[in-house]
Amino acid sequence: MERLRGKTVLVGVTGSIAAYKAAELVRWLVKCGAGVQVIMTRAAQQFLTPLTLQALSGRPVLTDLFDLGLESEIGHIHAARSVDLVLVAPATANTLAKMACGIADNYLTTVLLAVEAPVVVCPAMNHKMYTHPATQDNLAALRRRGVWIVEPASGPLACGEEGHGRLADLSLILETVCRALTPQTLRGKRVLVSAGPTWEPFDPVRFITNPSSGKMGFALAVEAARRGAHVDLVSGPTALPDPPGLITHHVTTARDMEHVVRMLAHEAHLVIMAAAVSDYRPEEAAPHKFKKDDADLEIRLVRNPDILAGLGKDKKPGQILVGFAAETQDLVRNATEKLHRKNLDLIVANDLTQPGAGFRTDTNVVKVLDRGGGVEEWPCLSKEAIARRLLDRIEALGTT
């Protein structure tokens, strides 16, 4: 999560049994390159020691509003002014009530009254406490003020009951932090992204495919969601987990992908086709497994539908359509021809023969071509960085 690199995150830990998960959360934030300052309430220290979080964060943990050393320069105000984001995880019903009412009776709640940075809150409590009208009213008040709420998960609770109140998965919390740190430039927009390969079977256990990992498409979908867009990700078979906080549609064949993409494209402001769709499929798929013998096996291939060309033909006014081109020769010429033939606004082209480019890598080396003949050559970058640059380039078109 490169979005966290160089950011300062203040983590507030309150008195929930889920406080022990704060240690792993702090560890992940530091691993992502963030500087972490922890504040613990007195109740939180009953579940987890400040020494643990100090060791993980590399900074003294703030606990006492009246500590003469830490407060010699009005430390709580300095803490509020020096952070990029405040993350309260876990957040108890008591702390939520104090936040909603503006009560400042400990180090954390005092900082929260003074902070101007984004605030992310992760409730964790008994399900009856969470669903109580008072708690829901407090959460509604915080939402109105722009606080990001990470809804708790359902499942077994520490009290032995089961329900809605478990601290959300750490991956969802981290993704929400990234979104809160990202300008919401695509809020109100619908974005459709395709990713991964397609599988074209010729019997029940064998298929034709390509080495696409789906990483580029997934990175684009995540970045669009971080910018506030409603994102539909249409993915062929990959080993990647579904990105948190957006809708993933799983498909297998090119015809499956065409059906889902065409259904969703009508409402999309932006369509990015990053999937490596198989150009051909077996004419027939055998109902039973082919048995190996001494004879050669011949399979007749037929063309799959050209999803991107179909989208370009039916593109609605104002919609932006972006394609990808993976080539091994004549990169710019082939990509330019594809750009115009398929009525694209931009095309991202990469030469599979270059080091750091192509399938199953965490990096890529691309050229971005536009309809006016412009060609931007980008250096070898992580796919997350390419996703950020590409969406910046798309937003510069001004029609999303």
mmCIF file of C-alpha atoms in Angstrom:
data_model
loop_
_atom_site.group_PDB
_atom_site.id
_atom_site.type_symbol
_atom_site.label_atom_id
_atom_site.label_comp_id
_atom_site.label_asym_id
_atom_site.label_seq_id
_atom_site.Cartn_x
_atom_site.Cartn_y
_atom_site.Cartn_z
ATOM 1 C CA MET A 1 0.000 0.000 0.000
ATOM 2 C CA GLU A 2 2.247 2.734 -1.325
ATOM 3 C CA ARG A 3 -0.339 5.376 -0.449
ATOM 4 C CA LEU A 4 0.758 5.078 3.218
ATOM 5 C CA ARG A 5 4.462 5.640 2.599
ATOM 6 C CA GLY A 6 5.683 8.766 4.367
ATOM 7 C CA LYS A 7 2.341 9.457 6.068
ATOM 8 C CA THR A 8 1.955 9.928 9.824
ATOM 9 C CA VAL A 9 -0.947 8.014 11.327
ATOM 10 C CA LEU A 10 -2.136 8.509 14.895
ATOM 11 C CA VAL A 11 -3.664 5.265 16.194
ATOM 12 C CA GLY A 12 -6.076 5.571 19.098
ATOM 13 C CA VAL A 13 -6.655 2.353 21.054
ATOM 14 C CA THR A 14 -9.630 2.137 23.415
ATOM 15 C CA GLY A 15 -10.826 -0.378 25.993
ATOM 16 C CA SER A 16 -12.250 -3.212 23.886
ATOM 17 C CA ILE A 17 -11.114 -6.840 24.005
ATOM 18 C CA ALA A 18 -10.215 -6.273 20.349
ATOM 19 C CA ALA A 19 -7.408 -3.959 21.532
ATOM 20 C CA TYR A 20 -4.950 -6.825 21.094
ATOM 21 C CA LYS A 21 -5.485 -6.551 17.311
ATOM 22 C CA ALA A 22 -4.059 -3.026 17.423
ATOM 23 C CA ALA A 23 -0.595 -4.549 17.684
ATOM 24 C CA GLU A 24 -0.936 -6.222 14.288
ATOM 25 C CA LEU A 25 -2.501 -3.082 12.830
ATOM 26 C CA VAL A 26 0.408 -0.912 13.996
ATOM 27 C CA ARG A 27 2.868 -3.470 12.642
ATOM 28 C CA TRP A 28 1.223 -3.359 9.199
ATOM 29 C CA LEU A 29 1.114 0.434 9.111
ATOM 30 C CA VAL A 30 4.832 0.594 9.876
ATOM 31 C CA LYS A 31 5.538 -2.097 7.283
ATOM 32 C CA CYS A 32 3.711 0.016 4.678
ATOM 33 C CA GLY A 33 6.056 2.924 5.406
ATOM 34 C CA ALA A 34 3.851 5.030 7.689
ATOM 35 C CA GLY A 35 5.044 6.741 10.822
ATOM 36 C CA VAL A 36 2.784 5.686 13.694
ATOM 37 C CA GLN A 37 2.009 7.518 16.919
ATOM 38 C CA VAL A 38 -0.159 5.573 19.372
ATOM 39 C CA ILE A 39 -2.507 6.938 22.015
ATOM 40 C CA MET A 40 -4.016 4.489 24.523
ATOM 41 C CA THR A 41 -6.889 5.159 26.875
ATOM 42 C CA ARG A 42 -6.614 3.927 30.475
ATOM 43 C CA ALA A 43 -9.091 1.132 29.743
ATOM 44 C CA ALA A 44 -7.097 -0.002 26.703
ATOM 45 C CA GLN A 45 -4.068 -0.536 28.927
ATOM 46 C CA GLN A 46 -5.999 -3.242 30.776
ATOM 47 C CA PHE A 47 -5.910 -5.352 27.587
ATOM 48 C CA LEU A 48 -2.550 -4.411 26.047
ATOM 49 C CA THR A 49 0.587 -2.782 27.429
ATOM 50 C CA PRO A 50 1.926 0.504 26.065
ATOM 51 C CA LEU A 51 5.363 -1.139 25.875
ATOM 52 C CA THR A 52 4.100 -3.531 23.180
ATOM 53 C CA LEU A 53 2.855 -0.738 20.938
ATOM 54 C CA GLN A 54 5.910 1.385 21.658
ATOM 55 C CA ALA A 55 8.137 -1.451 20.463
ATOM 56 C CA LEU A 56 6.082 -1.897 17.287
ATOM 57 C CA SER A 57 5.702 1.806 16.463
ATOM 58 C CA GLY A 58 9.168 2.934 17.564
ATOM 59 C CA ARG A 59 7.668 5.881 19.460
ATOM 60 C CA PRO A 60 6.588 6.455 23.072
ATOM 61 C CA VAL A 61 2.890 5.758 23.534
ATOM 62 C CA LEU A 62 0.800 8.728 24.695
ATOM 63 C CA THR A 63 -1.356 7.878 27.705
ATOM 64 C CA ASP A 64 -1.463 10.697 30.238
ATOM 65 C CA LEU A 65 -2.889 14.099 29.371
ATOM 66 C CA PHE A 66 -1.144 15.536 32.461
ATOM 67 C CA ASP A 67 2.315 14.041 31.874
ATOM 68 C CA LEU A 68 4.625 16.994 32.560
ATOM 69 C CA GLY A 69 7.245 15.800 30.098
ATOM 70 C CA LEU A 70 5.023 14.996 27.132
ATOM 71 C CA GLU A 71 2.743 17.965 27.757
ATOM 72 C CA SER A 72 5.469 20.532 28.350
ATOM 73 C CA GLU A 73 4.762 21.947 24.873
ATOM 74 C CA ILE A 74 1.031 21.186 24.861
ATOM 75 C CA GLY A 75 1.653 17.786 23.342
ATOM 76 C CA HIS A 76 -1.950 16.930 22.552
ATOM 77 C CA ILE A 77 -2.211 19.958 20.275
ATOM 78 C CA HIS A 78 1.087 19.092 18.616
ATOM 79 C CA ALA A 79 -0.140 15.527 18.094
ATOM 80 C CA ALA A 80 -3.338 16.789 16.479
ATOM 81 C CA ARG A 81 -1.464 19.121 14.135
ATOM 82 C CA SER A 82 1.334 16.777 13.092
ATOM 83 C CA VAL A 83 -0.612 13.798 11.721
ATOM 84 C CA ASP A 84 -2.075 13.015 8.309
ATOM 85 C CA LEU A 85 -4.844 10.805 9.696
ATOM 86 C CA VAL A 86 -6.306 9.556 12.972
ATOM 87 C CA LEU A 87 -7.375 5.914 13.218
ATOM 88 C CA VAL A 88 -9.399 4.826 16.252
ATOM 89 C CA ALA A 89 -9.227 1.035 16.360
ATOM 90 C CA PRO A 90 -10.912 -0.446 18.220
ATOM 91 C CA ALA A 91 -13.487 2.190 19.124
ATOM 92 C CA THR A 92 -15.772 1.396 22.050
ATOM 93 C CA ALA A 93 -19.350 2.594 22.445
ATOM 94 C CA ASN A 94 -18.124 4.874 25.219
ATOM 95 C CA THR A 95 -15.518 6.560 22.995
ATOM 96 C CA LEU A 96 -18.014 6.907 20.145
ATOM 97 C CA ALA A 97 -20.418 8.662 22.520
ATOM 98 C CA LYS A 98 -17.683 11.042 23.694
ATOM 99 C CA MET A 99 -16.698 11.823 20.102
ATOM 100 C CA ALA A 100 -20.305 12.522 19.116
ATOM 101 C CA CYS A 101 -20.845 14.817 22.103
ATOM 102 C CA GLY A 102 -17.488 16.575 21.953
ATOM 103 C CA ILE A 103 -16.324 15.328 25.347
ATOM 104 C CA ALA A 104 -12.561 15.648 25.915
ATOM 105 C CA ASP A 105 -11.692 13.826 29.131
ATOM 106 C CA ASN A 106 -8.614 11.838 28.075
ATOM 107 C CA TYR A 107 -5.649 12.170 25.731
ATOM 108 C CA LEU A 108 -7.401 10.586 22.737
ATOM 109 C CA THR A 109 -10.689 12.478 22.920
ATOM 110 C CA THR A 110 -8.826 15.747 23.483
ATOM 111 C CA VAL A 111 -6.743 15.182 20.353
ATOM 112 C CA LEU A 112 -9.875 14.268 18.393
ATOM 113 C CA LEU A 113 -11.394 17.663 19.230
ATOM 114 C CA ALA A 114 -8.298 19.461 17.967
ATOM 115 C CA VAL A 115 -7.478 17.407 14.868
ATOM 116 C CA GLU A 116 -8.210 18.641 11.339
ATOM 117 C CA ALA A 117 -6.927 15.540 9.530
ATOM 118 C CA PRO A 118 -9.281 12.754 8.350
ATOM 119 C CA VAL A 119 -10.568 10.448 11.083
ATOM 120 C CA VAL A 120 -11.284 6.731 10.618
ATOM 121 C CA VAL A 121 -13.234 4.907 13.336
ATOM 122 C CA CYS A 122 -13.502 1.122 13.730
ATOM 123 C CA PRO A 123 -16.215 0.136 16.236
ATOM 124 C CA ALA A 124 -15.854 -3.118 18.192
ATOM 125 C CA MET A 125 -18.283 -4.174 20.930
ATOM 126 C CA ASN A 126 -21.097 -6.508 21.882
ATOM 127 C CA HIS A 127 -23.732 -6.677 19.144
ATOM 128 C CA LYS A 128 -26.463 -5.379 21.487
ATOM 129 C CA MET A 129 -24.330 -2.350 22.321
ATOM 130 C CA TYR A 130 -23.587 -1.764 18.645
ATOM 131 C CA THR A 131 -27.229 -1.900 17.542
ATOM 132 C CA HIS A 132 -28.471 0.201 20.463
ATOM 133 C CA PRO A 133 -30.173 3.382 19.175
ATOM 134 C CA ALA A 134 -27.762 5.575 21.141
ATOM 135 C CA THR A 135 -24.721 4.029 19.454
ATOM 136 C CA GLN A 136 -26.339 4.215 16.026
ATOM 137 C CA ASP A 137 -27.275 7.869 16.609
ATOM 138 C CA ASN A 138 -23.687 8.616 17.608
ATOM 139 C CA LEU A 139 -22.337 6.897 14.497
ATOM 140 C CA ALA A 140 -24.796 8.838 12.326
ATOM 141 C CA ALA A 141 -23.622 12.110 13.889
ATOM 142 C CA LEU A 142 -19.986 11.217 13.201
ATOM 143 C CA ARG A 143 -20.767 10.314 9.580
ATOM 144 C CA ARG A 144 -22.435 13.686 9.083
ATOM 145 C CA ARG A 145 -19.214 15.329 10.266
ATOM 146 C CA GLY A 146 -17.177 13.421 7.696
ATOM 147 C CA VAL A 147 -15.744 10.697 9.928
ATOM 148 C CA TRP A 148 -14.999 7.454 8.066
ATOM 149 C CA ILE A 149 -16.719 4.484 9.747
ATOM 150 C CA VAL A 150 -15.449 0.930 9.161
ATOM 151 C CA GLU A 151 -18.465 -1.225 9.936
ATOM 152 C CA PRO A 152 -17.772 -4.143 12.298
ATOM 153 C CA ALA A 153 -17.965 -7.712 11.064
ATOM 154 C CA SER A 154 -20.391 -10.419 12.142
ATOM 155 C CA GLY A 155 -19.307 -13.557 13.949
ATOM 156 C CA PRO A 156 -18.474 -15.007 17.369
ATOM 157 C CA LEU A 157 -17.882 -12.343 20.024
ATOM 158 C CA ALA A 158 -15.681 -12.451 23.115
ATOM 159 C CA CYS A 159 -18.757 -12.625 25.344
ATOM 160 C CA GLY A 160 -19.729 -15.967 23.808
ATOM 161 C CA GLU A 161 -22.584 -14.513 21.776
ATOM 162 C CA GLU A 162 -22.632 -14.088 18.022
ATOM 163 C CA GLY A 163 -23.568 -11.033 16.019
ATOM 164 C CA HIS A 164 -22.488 -7.762 14.422
ATOM 165 C CA GLY A 165 -19.712 -6.246 16.515
ATOM 166 C CA ARG A 166 -16.344 -7.842 15.737
ATOM 167 C CA LEU A 167 -13.546 -5.487 14.736
ATOM 168 C CA ALA A 168 -13.433 -5.349 10.934
ATOM 169 C CA ASP A 169 -10.785 -7.311 9.075
ATOM 170 C CA LEU A 170 -7.427 -5.527 9.165
ATOM 171 C CA SER A 171 -7.199 -5.471 5.358
ATOM 172 C CA LEU A 172 -10.473 -3.510 5.185
ATOM 173 C CA ILE A 173 -9.269 -1.115 7.878
ATOM 174 C CA LEU A 174 -6.011 -0.456 6.024
ATOM 175 C CA GLU A 175 -7.843 0.034 2.733
ATOM 176 C CA THR A 176 -10.214 2.530 4.372
ATOM 177 C CA VAL A 177 -7.202 4.419 5.723
ATOM 178 C CA CYS A 178 -5.817 4.611 2.178
ATOM 179 C CA ARG A 179 -9.160 5.903 0.890
ATOM 180 C CA ALA A 180 -9.363 8.536 3.606
ATOM 181 C CA LEU A 181 -5.897 9.751 2.557
ATOM 182 C CA THR A 182 -6.893 9.936 -1.122
ATOM 183 C CA PRO A 183 -8.654 12.974 -2.653
ATOM 184 C CA GLN A 184 -12.188 11.878 -3.617
ATOM 185 C CA THR A 185 -11.907 13.023 -7.219
ATOM 186 C CA LEU A 186 -14.145 10.247 -8.594
ATOM 187 C CA ARG A 187 -16.930 10.464 -6.037
ATOM 188 C CA GLY A 188 -20.292 9.930 -7.729
ATOM 189 C CA LYS A 189 -18.736 8.182 -10.755
ATOM 190 C CA ARG A 190 -19.184 4.570 -11.821
ATOM 191 C CA VAL A 191 -16.041 2.786 -12.968
ATOM 192 C CA LEU A 192 -15.869 -0.610 -14.655
ATOM 193 C CA VAL A 193 -12.554 -2.502 -14.703
ATOM 194 C CA SER A 194 -11.803 -5.902 -16.217
ATOM 195 C CA ALA A 195 -8.860 -7.980 -15.038
ATOM 196 C CA GLY A 196 -7.152 -11.325 -15.280
ATOM 197 C CA PRO A 197 -7.193 -14.033 -17.947
ATOM 198 C CA THR A 198 -10.057 -16.054 -19.368
ATOM 199 C CA TRP A 199 -10.177 -19.847 -19.509
ATOM 200 C CA GLU A 200 -11.450 -21.486 -22.680
ATOM 201 C CA PRO A 201 -12.111 -25.205 -21.988
ATOM 202 C CA PHE A 202 -11.809 -27.999 -24.528
ATOM 203 C CA ASP A 203 -12.785 -30.726 -22.061
ATOM 204 C CA PRO A 204 -13.909 -30.703 -18.396
ATOM 205 C CA VAL A 205 -10.348 -30.527 -17.024
ATOM 206 C CA ARG A 206 -8.286 -28.692 -19.670
ATOM 207 C CA PHE A 207 -8.446 -25.191 -21.080
ATOM 208 C CA ILE A 208 -6.577 -22.583 -23.131
ATOM 209 C CA THR A 209 -5.473 -19.469 -21.268
ATOM 210 C CA ASN A 210 -2.579 -17.009 -20.781
ATOM 211 C CA PRO A 211 -0.290 -16.073 -17.851
ATOM 212 C CA SER A 212 -2.179 -12.943 -16.736
ATOM 213 C CA SER A 213 -2.190 -12.588 -12.934
ATOM 214 C CA GLY A 214 -4.848 -9.847 -12.800
ATOM 215 C CA LYS A 215 -2.586 -7.578 -10.721
ATOM 216 C CA MET A 216 -2.811 -4.566 -13.048
ATOM 217 C CA GLY A 217 -6.602 -4.620 -13.260
ATOM 218 C CA PHE A 218 -6.968 -5.152 -9.522
ATOM 219 C CA ALA A 219 -4.638 -2.216 -8.817
ATOM 220 C CA LEU A 220 -6.725 0.020 -11.090
ATOM 221 C CA ALA A 221 -9.983 -1.046 -9.444
ATOM 222 C CA VAL A 222 -8.580 -0.409 -5.961
ATOM 223 C CA GLU A 223 -7.229 3.025 -6.910
ATOM 224 C CA ALA A 224 -10.538 4.075 -8.490
ATOM 225 C CA ALA A 225 -12.375 2.996 -5.337
ATOM 226 C CA ARG A 226 -9.890 4.950 -3.205
ATOM 227 C CA ARG A 227 -10.833 8.043 -5.217
ATOM 228 C CA GLY A 228 -14.477 7.576 -4.271
ATOM 229 C CA ALA A 229 -15.850 5.829 -7.366
ATOM 230 C CA HIS A 230 -18.430 3.059 -7.338
ATOM 231 C CA VAL A 231 -16.317 0.269 -8.840
ATOM 232 C CA ASP A 232 -17.339 -2.943 -10.564
ATOM 233 C CA LEU A 233 -14.393 -5.298 -11.083
ATOM 234 C CA VAL A 234 -14.974 -8.103 -13.601
ATOM 235 C CA SER A 235 -12.272 -10.684 -13.087
ATOM 236 C CA GLY A 236 -11.307 -13.868 -14.810
ATOM 237 C CA PRO A 237 -9.771 -16.681 -12.730
ATOM 238 C CA THR A 238 -6.892 -15.379 -10.579
ATOM 239 C CA ALA A 239 -5.216 -16.256 -7.280
ATOM 240 C CA LEU A 240 -5.869 -12.752 -5.908
ATOM 241 C CA PRO A 241 -8.320 -12.125 -3.034
ATOM 242 C CA ASP A 242 -11.280 -9.879 -3.795
ATOM 243 C CA PRO A 243 -10.323 -6.261 -3.046
ATOM 244 C CA PRO A 244 -12.200 -4.984 0.021
ATOM 245 C CA GLY A 245 -14.891 -2.374 -0.396
ATOM 246 C CA LEU A 246 -15.847 -2.854 -4.043
ATOM 247 C CA ILE A 247 -17.924 -5.287 -6.105
ATOM 248 C CA THR A 248 -16.108 -8.172 -7.796
ATOM 249 C CA HIS A 249 -17.838 -10.180 -10.527
ATOM 250 C CA HIS A 250 -16.155 -13.521 -11.203
ATOM 251 C CA VAL A 251 -16.217 -14.930 -14.722
ATOM 252 C CA THR A 252 -14.395 -17.751 -16.503
ATOM 253 C CA THR A 253 -14.634 -17.537 -20.298
ATOM 254 C CA ALA A 254 -14.440 -14.634 -22.739
ATOM 255 C CA ARG A 255 -18.128 -14.988 -23.485
ATOM 256 C CA ASP A 256 -18.892 -14.856 -19.746
ATOM 257 C CA MET A 257 -16.830 -11.683 -19.474
ATOM 258 C CA GLU A 258 -18.523 -10.129 -22.490
ATOM 259 C CA HIS A 259 -21.963 -10.738 -20.993
ATOM 260 C CA VAL A 260 -21.133 -9.154 -17.626
ATOM 261 C CA VAL A 261 -19.093 -6.261 -19.044
ATOM 262 C CA ARG A 262 -21.729 -5.303 -21.606
ATOM 263 C CA MET A 263 -24.393 -5.401 -18.887
ATOM 264 C CA LEU A 264 -22.402 -3.063 -16.615
ATOM 265 C CA ALA A 265 -20.847 -0.753 -19.223
ATOM 266 C CA HIS A 266 -24.095 1.069 -19.982
ATOM 267 C CA GLU A 267 -24.019 2.832 -16.580
ATOM 268 C CA ALA A 268 -20.248 3.357 -16.376
ATOM 269 C CA HIS A 269 -18.613 6.750 -16.755
ATOM 270 C CA LEU A 270 -15.219 5.098 -17.171
ATOM 271 C CA VAL A 271 -14.381 1.638 -18.549
ATOM 272 C CA ILE A 272 -10.851 0.237 -18.253
ATOM 273 C CA MET A 273 -10.332 -3.088 -20.012
ATOM 274 C CA ALA A 274 -7.154 -4.473 -18.449
ATOM 275 C CA ALA A 275 -8.139 -8.139 -18.817
ATOM 276 C CA ALA A 276 -6.101 -10.441 -21.049
ATOM 277 C CA VAL A 277 -9.052 -11.938 -22.904
ATOM 278 C CA SER A 278 -8.346 -15.059 -24.955
ATOM 279 C CA ASP A 279 -8.728 -14.241 -28.648
ATOM 280 C CA TYR A 280 -9.687 -17.820 -29.502
ATOM 281 C CA ARG A 281 -11.640 -20.667 -27.941
ATOM 282 C CA PRO A 282 -12.095 -24.324 -28.890
ATOM 283 C CA GLU A 283 -14.969 -24.713 -31.311
ATOM 284 C CA GLU A 284 -16.387 -27.466 -29.132
ATOM 285 C CA ALA A 285 -15.785 -28.464 -25.518
ATOM 286 C CA ALA A 286 -15.925 -32.243 -25.063
ATOM 287 C CA PRO A 287 -18.370 -33.443 -22.389
ATOM 288 C CA HIS A 288 -15.787 -35.903 -21.017
ATOM 289 C CA LYS A 289 -12.028 -35.819 -20.476
ATOM 290 C CA PHE A 290 -9.949 -36.712 -23.506
ATOM 291 C CA LYS A 291 -8.019 -39.900 -22.747
ATOM 292 C CA LYS A 292 -4.351 -39.904 -23.628
ATOM 293 C CA ASP A 293 -3.344 -42.321 -26.388
ATOM 294 C CA ASP A 294 -0.733 -42.497 -29.123
ATOM 295 C CA ALA A 295 -2.664 -40.321 -31.561
ATOM 296 C CA ASP A 296 -2.240 -36.545 -31.884
ATOM 297 C CA LEU A 297 -5.082 -34.382 -30.625
ATOM 298 C CA GLU A 298 -6.413 -31.725 -32.973
ATOM 299 C CA ILE A 299 -8.552 -28.894 -31.646
ATOM 300 C CA ARG A 300 -10.211 -26.391 -33.947
ATOM 301 C CA LEU A 301 -10.170 -22.834 -32.602
ATOM 302 C CA VAL A 302 -12.695 -20.116 -33.386
ATOM 303 C CA ARG A 303 -12.625 -16.377 -32.637
ATOM 304 C CA ASN A 304 -13.938 -15.077 -29.370
ATOM 305 C CA PRO A 305 -15.992 -11.875 -29.339
ATOM 306 C CA ASP A 306 -13.878 -8.699 -29.328
ATOM 307 C CA ILE A 307 -15.248 -7.156 -26.129
ATOM 308 C CA LEU A 308 -13.261 -3.936 -26.382
ATOM 309 C CA ALA A 309 -14.261 -3.296 -30.003
ATOM 310 C CA GLY A 310 -17.907 -3.833 -29.081
ATOM 311 C CA LEU A 311 -17.635 -1.340 -26.235
ATOM 312 C CA GLY A 312 -16.016 1.197 -28.566
ATOM 313 C CA LYS A 313 -18.776 0.773 -31.135
ATOM 314 C CA ASP A 314 -21.522 1.343 -28.549
ATOM 315 C CA LYS A 315 -19.718 3.950 -26.431
ATOM 316 C CA LYS A 316 -22.111 6.521 -25.047
ATOM 317 C CA PRO A 317 -21.353 10.279 -25.160
ATOM 318 C CA GLY A 318 -18.943 11.361 -22.430
ATOM 319 C CA GLN A 319 -17.901 7.833 -21.535
ATOM 320 C CA ILE A 320 -14.146 7.202 -21.377
ATOM 321 C CA LEU A 321 -12.867 3.896 -22.721
ATOM 322 C CA VAL A 322 -9.312 2.724 -21.982
ATOM 323 C CA GLY A 323 -7.686 -0.401 -23.389
ATOM 324 C CA PHE A 324 -4.446 -2.300 -22.925
ATOM 325 C CA ALA A 325 -2.110 -3.714 -25.573
ATOM 326 C CA ALA A 326 0.569 -6.302 -24.838
ATOM 327 C CA GLU A 327 2.973 -6.640 -27.766
ATOM 328 C CA THR A 328 6.297 -8.249 -28.607
ATOM 329 C CA GLN A 329 7.134 -6.057 -31.617
ATOM 330 C CA ASP A 330 6.115 -2.751 -33.267
ATOM 331 C CA LEU A 331 4.612 -1.602 -29.963
ATOM 332 C CA VAL A 332 3.584 1.962 -30.826
ATOM 333 C CA ARG A 333 2.361 1.163 -34.335
ATOM 334 C CA ASN A 334 0.235 -1.796 -33.216
ATOM 335 C CA ALA A 335 -1.130 0.046 -30.185
ATOM 336 C CA THR A 336 -2.004 3.139 -32.270
ATOM 337 C CA GLU A 337 -3.891 1.021 -34.769
ATOM 338 C CA LYS A 338 -5.826 -0.650 -31.951
ATOM 339 C CA LEU A 339 -6.579 2.718 -30.319
ATOM 340 C CA HIS A 340 -8.314 4.072 -33.426
ATOM 341 C CA ARG A 341 -9.892 0.857 -34.671
ATOM 342 C CA LYS A 342 -11.596 0.221 -31.336
ATOM 343 C CA ASN A 343 -12.569 3.865 -30.667
ATOM 344 C CA LEU A 344 -10.555 4.199 -27.455
ATOM 345 C CA ASP A 345 -9.663 7.376 -25.592
ATOM 346 C CA LEU A 346 -6.386 6.003 -24.257
ATOM 347 C CA ILE A 347 -4.419 2.809 -24.693
ATOM 348 C CA VAL A 348 -1.755 1.470 -22.337
ATOM 349 C CA ALA A 349 0.874 -0.475 -24.265
ATOM 350 C CA ASN A 350 3.657 -2.622 -22.930
ATOM 351 C CA ASP A 351 6.395 -4.622 -24.612
ATOM 352 C CA LEU A 352 6.405 -8.106 -23.092
ATOM 353 C CA THR A 353 10.074 -8.548 -23.964
ATOM 354 C CA GLN A 354 11.255 -5.752 -21.627
ATOM 355 C CA PRO A 355 12.603 -6.606 -18.163
ATOM 356 C CA GLY A 356 10.050 -5.764 -15.452
ATOM 357 C CA ALA A 357 7.117 -5.764 -17.883
ATOM 358 C CA GLY A 358 4.409 -8.227 -18.731
ATOM 359 C CA PHE A 359 2.519 -10.950 -16.957
ATOM 360 C CA ARG A 360 2.936 -12.158 -13.365
ATOM 361 C CA THR A 361 5.154 -9.270 -12.303
ATOM 362 C CA ASP A 362 4.592 -6.613 -9.647
ATOM 363 C CA THR A 363 5.963 -3.954 -12.015
ATOM 364 C CA ASN A 364 5.375 -2.839 -15.569
ATOM 365 C CA VAL A 365 6.936 -0.611 -18.239
ATOM 366 C CA VAL A 366 4.289 1.114 -20.338
ATOM 367 C CA LYS A 367 3.606 3.740 -22.950
ATOM 368 C CA VAL A 368 0.291 5.622 -22.828
ATOM 369 C CA LEU A 369 -1.098 6.729 -26.192
ATOM 370 C CA ASP A 370 -3.973 9.133 -26.804
ATOM 371 C CA ARG A 371 -6.145 9.910 -29.834
ATOM 372 C CA GLY A 372 -4.183 13.055 -30.644
ATOM 373 C CA GLY A 373 -1.018 11.089 -31.293
ATOM 374 C CA GLY A 374 0.585 11.769 -27.937
ATOM 375 C CA VAL A 375 2.832 9.063 -26.489
ATOM 376 C CA GLU A 376 3.927 9.122 -22.840
ATOM 377 C CA GLU A 377 6.700 6.705 -21.906
ATOM 378 C CA TRP A 378 6.765 5.757 -18.237
ATOM 379 C CA PRO A 379 9.708 4.124 -16.452
ATOM 380 C CA CYS A 380 9.504 0.760 -14.709
ATOM 381 C CA LEU A 381 6.985 1.285 -11.910
ATOM 382 C CA SER A 382 4.957 -0.821 -9.540
ATOM 383 C CA LYS A 383 1.501 -1.620 -10.848
ATOM 384 C CA GLU A 384 0.042 0.366 -7.956
ATOM 385 C CA ALA A 385 2.021 3.424 -9.079
ATOM 386 C CA ILE A 386 0.945 2.887 -12.692
ATOM 387 C CA ALA A 387 -2.684 2.728 -11.549
ATOM 388 C CA ARG A 388 -2.307 6.106 -9.808
ATOM 389 C CA ARG A 389 -0.610 7.716 -12.815
ATOM 390 C CA LEU A 390 -3.116 6.308 -15.266
ATOM 391 C CA LEU A 391 -6.119 7.533 -13.307
ATOM 392 C CA ASP A 392 -4.483 10.958 -13.032
ATOM 393 C CA ARG A 393 -4.086 10.892 -16.823
ATOM 394 C CA ILE A 394 -7.709 9.824 -17.309
ATOM 395 C CA GLU A 395 -8.978 12.567 -15.006
ATOM 396 C CA ALA A 396 -6.970 15.093 -17.025
ATOM 397 C CA LEU A 397 -9.148 14.249 -20.031
ATOM 398 C CA GLY A 398 -11.860 16.159 -18.203
ATOM 399 C CA THR A 399 -14.900 14.140 -19.316
ATOM 400 C CA THR A 400 -15.352 11.770 -16.349
#
